[in-house]
Amino acid sequence: MTDAKSPLHRPSIHESGHRHANGAAIYVDDIPPPAGMLVGMVVPSPVARGTLRSIDLDDARAIAGVHAIITASDIPGVNDIAPFTHDEPLLASTDVYCVGQAVALVVAESYAKCREAAAAIEVVIEPLEAVLELRDAIERDAFITKPHEMRRGDVKAALAAAPVVIEGEIDTGGQDHFYLESHVSLVIPEEHDTYKVYASTQHPAEVQAKVAEVLGLARHHVVVETARMGGGFGGKETQGAHFAALAALGARATGRPVKVWLNRDQDMTQTGKRHPFHSKYRAGFSEEGDLLALEVYAYSDGGWSADLSQAILDRCLFHLDNSYYVPALFFSGRVARTNKPSNTAFRGFGGPQGMAVIEEVINRASERLGLDPAEVRRRNYYGAAPRNRTPYDQEVTECRLERIHDKLLADARYAERRRDIARFNESSRFVKRGIGYQPVKFGISFTNAMLNQAGALILIYADGSVQVNHGGTEMGQGLHTKMIAVAAHELGVKPERIRLMNTATDKVPNTSATAASSGSDLNGAAVKQACERLRSRLAVVAARLIGCSQHEPVRFEDGIVSAAGREVPFEQVVARAYVDQVSLSATGYYRTPGIEYDAAAGKGKPFHYFAYGGAVVEVEVSGLTGEHKVRRVDILHDVGDSLVPSIDRGQIEGGFIQGLGWLTCEELVWSPAGELRTHSPDTYKIPAMSEAPLAFDVQLLEGAPQSGVIHGSKAVGEPPFMLAIGAVTALRHAIGAFGAREVELAIPCTPEAILRAVVHVSQTTEAVERESVLI
């Protein structure tokens, strides 16, 4: 039960909201340049695959204002920047594997001097044959990983016996993170060969580790600090370490502070994206729409090195079921190697690519059978045993799919609007409308069990003010706002008495990335534990001050400490604790219990719990141009007992819009030479206000606290992204109204893709009509 004056479970503005709006928020590039600061710029490979024969630096080094040019031979430590597999050199030494791979770093007094020097460097690369397409990599057996498989029952027999079999392929494209703040790091050399790193990163501990490795130092020589990021979305989970390590090399070589900042074109051409996937499927259904069997082979484009591709592939397989029980199944996944920048984490982390497959299957089966896709989805939800086991044999508990389905479809008037749309489509020749329902079941936890841990350090000063340190990073998602609410609630102080400190490796060590939607779960529990330790110490002091028994309950609320009908200010209790020599600092630590998974067997419990949601999406499509607009979106999302509801609503809205971009307008285009052609806003389209729904209603599921999680809350960062798949269902419904019921629609659903789908259904209808006349 929340205290009447606690900030927990109540709306709040973002803790940096006003500073974001007025420009006072400090990002890495806003830090005043330290005395003598230089800047660094990557010299990228111009070819997608080749052998590095020579690098002539003489002319570049002679340019005034150039202080260092660093190549692989200048690295004092380990030339590797990979998070786990040690397969990614920071600077190319013998071979290059993609356009944009770092060959050298120029350190100079200005970016103009860096560009001049980069142009003067003569890099000789002997070109080799490159593999640039995912399907080509599959055909050539070019893989980074071995297959990961899951199975249940006899899928071959189930498919053979199924009355209806759906078979096909689906491609889901990549996506650029397009965070507002591009990659940037500032490294300041300090005494005794130590370094202070200011980095735009989701993972300060990994940046610390990789910088230390590259410099050949122990980690205690490096301190990494992150105040905030201007967006991350997974793109700064591992790849921020690259530019921090390069800046550190420059700082070591020159003895001066060095900043490495990427402009938008550099960021888009040199960093990884969301993994494109190519998946093949066969599914069996009853004539009533019951899913009987599903066989899927999923392949991802990992780019030239592993990065986090195995874990992303794993999460794709974990979400091939989405919200549906599959009686017989075989899932297989593998990461392919291409000569493109290494693809990396992105919101959903493989989950969207997996869900896209099963939703394609459900949509195609619904069209084939002439059924409402929302009803087919409902028929196949997880339910009571034995329909409560995932493909990897985890039990689905506290399932809220049916509850969300029933409430949202009623509140959004789904059935009535579907009838209205049918009448509209009958009377409109060139413009059609469609509606779709999308459920989501998303697993919460790092699937690598060891990463499910977090720490916190809370300091109370003698005047009663508080500093909170934790291992999570703020990237606009509101994590710090939630941690302030947790600390204020636990200590019983006003939020304005709390200062949330920059995330730093010298305050909380060995942290995990702020990722997997687990930032509040992990860090919130650690903050709570540290506050509880402090509160228990202060309760003893308060009892003495008040003059009551040590066994009397002591209450901390709104800056007042009370017991036995008497009360004293929190500040007075703290001041007395200092006089009594009671420690006013404490650490907290949390590890998620019960996470385990046997990849060889394809079974285990990779998730602590599941988050659920639903969306009703209505669209309008022009059959003349292929353009569409989203008319209305209704969302009901399960966030448990939200820590800060206003923050969670923002995450739901933003996640949905970002998912809409991936599915409808964001398209990466590469040249035959492996060069990214869509590397700036003039060629790469992200959603703007014009793509936002005309009506957008977001509701949080009420009365749904989650057991075993910080104050009954649930993760919210990633699950809403996949609600946007409902737009694809709605688009298929609208396109089908132009002709044949079965639709062939590519993702992303750009105007070109929609127009091709409209032409296909129209031609199919005409062919059927001609055949009927002949008969």
Coordinates of N, CA and C in Angstrom, one line a residue, residues 1-13 15 478 480-498 556-559 641-648 711:
M1 N 0.8 -1.2 0.0 CA 0.0 0.0 0.0 C 0.9 1.2 0.0
T2 N 0.6 2.2 -0.9 CA 1.4 3.4 -1.0 C 1.0 4.4 0.0
D3 N 2.0 5.0 0.7 CA 1.7 6.1 1.6 C 1.0 7.2 0.9
A4 N 0.1 7.9 1.6 CA -0.7 9.0 1.0 C 0.2 10.1 0.4
K5 N 1.4 10.3 0.9 CA 2.2 11.4 0.4 C 3.4 10.9 -0.3
S6 N 3.5 9.6 -0.6 CA 4.6 9.0 -1.3 C 4.5 9.4 -2.8
P7 N 5.6 9.6 -3.5 CA 5.5 9.8 -5.0 C 5.4 8.6 -5.8
L8 N 5.4 7.4 -5.1 CA 5.4 6.1 -5.8 C 4.0 5.9 -6.4
H9 N 3.9 5.3 -7.6 CA 2.6 5.0 -8.3 C 1.8 6.2 -8.6
R10 N 2.5 7.4 -8.7 CA 1.8 8.6 -9.1 C 2.5 9.3 -10.3
P11 N 1.7 10.0 -11.1 CA 2.4 10.7 -12.2 C 3.4 11.7 -11.8
S12 N 4.4 11.9 -12.6 CA 5.4 12.9 -12.3 C 6.1 13.3 -13.6
I13 N 6.5 14.5 -13.7 CA 7.3 14.9 -14.9 C 8.7 14.2 -14.8
E15 N 12.5 13.8 -14.5 CA 13.4 14.6 -13.6 C 14.2 15.6 -14.4
G478 N 13.3 7.7 -18.4 CA 12.8 8.0 -17.1 C 13.2 7.1 -16.0
H480 N 15.8 7.4 -14.0 CA 16.2 8.2 -12.9 C 15.0 8.7 -12.1
T481 N 13.9 9.1 -12.9 CA 12.7 9.6 -12.3 C 12.1 8.5 -11.4
K482 N 12.1 7.3 -11.9 CA 11.6 6.2 -11.1 C 12.4 5.9 -9.9
M483 N 13.7 6.0 -10.0 CA 14.6 5.7 -8.9 C 14.5 6.7 -7.8
I484 N 14.2 8.0 -8.2 CA 13.9 9.0 -7.2 C 12.6 8.7 -6.4
A485 N 11.6 8.2 -7.2 CA 10.4 7.9 -6.5 C 10.6 6.7 -5.5
V486 N 11.3 5.7 -5.9 CA 11.6 4.6 -5.1 C 12.3 5.0 -3.8
A487 N 13.4 5.8 -4.0 CA 14.2 6.2 -2.8 C 13.4 7.1 -1.9
A488 N 12.6 8.1 -2.5 CA 11.8 9.0 -1.7 C 10.7 8.2 -0.9
H489 N 10.2 7.2 -1.5 CA 9.2 6.3 -0.8 C 9.8 5.6 0.3
E490 N 10.9 4.9 0.1 CA 11.6 4.1 1.1 C 12.1 4.9 2.3
L491 N 12.6 6.1 2.0 CA 13.2 6.9 3.1 C 12.2 7.9 3.7
G492 N 11.0 8.0 3.0 CA 10.0 8.9 3.5 C 10.4 10.3 3.4
V493 N 11.1 10.7 2.4 CA 11.5 12.1 2.2 C 10.8 12.7 0.9
K494 N 10.8 14.0 0.8 CA 10.3 14.6 -0.4 C 11.3 14.4 -1.6
P495 N 10.8 14.2 -2.8 CA 11.6 13.9 -4.0 C 12.7 15.1 -4.2
E496 N 12.3 16.3 -3.8 CA 13.3 17.4 -4.0 C 14.5 17.3 -3.1
R497 N 14.4 16.5 -2.1 CA 15.5 16.3 -1.2 C 16.5 15.2 -1.7
I498 N 16.2 14.7 -2.9 CA 17.1 13.6 -3.4 C 17.7 14.1 -4.7
F556 N 8.3 6.5 8.4 CA 9.0 7.5 7.6 C 8.1 8.0 6.5
E557 N 7.6 9.2 6.5 CA 6.7 9.7 5.5 C 6.8 11.2 5.3
D558 N 7.0 11.7 4.1 CA 7.0 13.1 3.7 C 7.9 13.9 4.6
G559 N 9.0 13.4 4.9 CA 10.0 14.2 5.7 C 9.8 14.2 7.2
D641 N 1.8 -2.6 -11.3 CA 1.4 -1.4 -10.6 C 2.5 -0.4 -10.9
S642 N 2.3 0.5 -11.8 CA 3.3 1.4 -12.4 C 4.0 2.2 -11.3
L643 N 5.3 2.3 -11.4 CA 6.1 3.1 -10.4 C 5.8 4.6 -10.7
V644 N 5.8 5.0 -11.9 CA 5.4 6.4 -12.3 C 4.6 6.3 -13.6
P645 N 3.3 6.4 -13.5 CA 2.4 6.1 -14.7 C 2.7 7.0 -15.8
S646 N 3.0 8.3 -15.6 CA 3.2 9.2 -16.7 C 4.4 8.8 -17.5
I647 N 5.5 8.3 -16.8 CA 6.7 7.9 -17.5 C 6.3 6.7 -18.4
D648 N 5.6 5.7 -17.8 CA 5.2 4.5 -18.6 C 4.4 4.8 -19.8
H711 N 7.9 -3.2 -6.1 CA 6.6 -2.6 -5.8 C 5.5 -2.9 -6.8

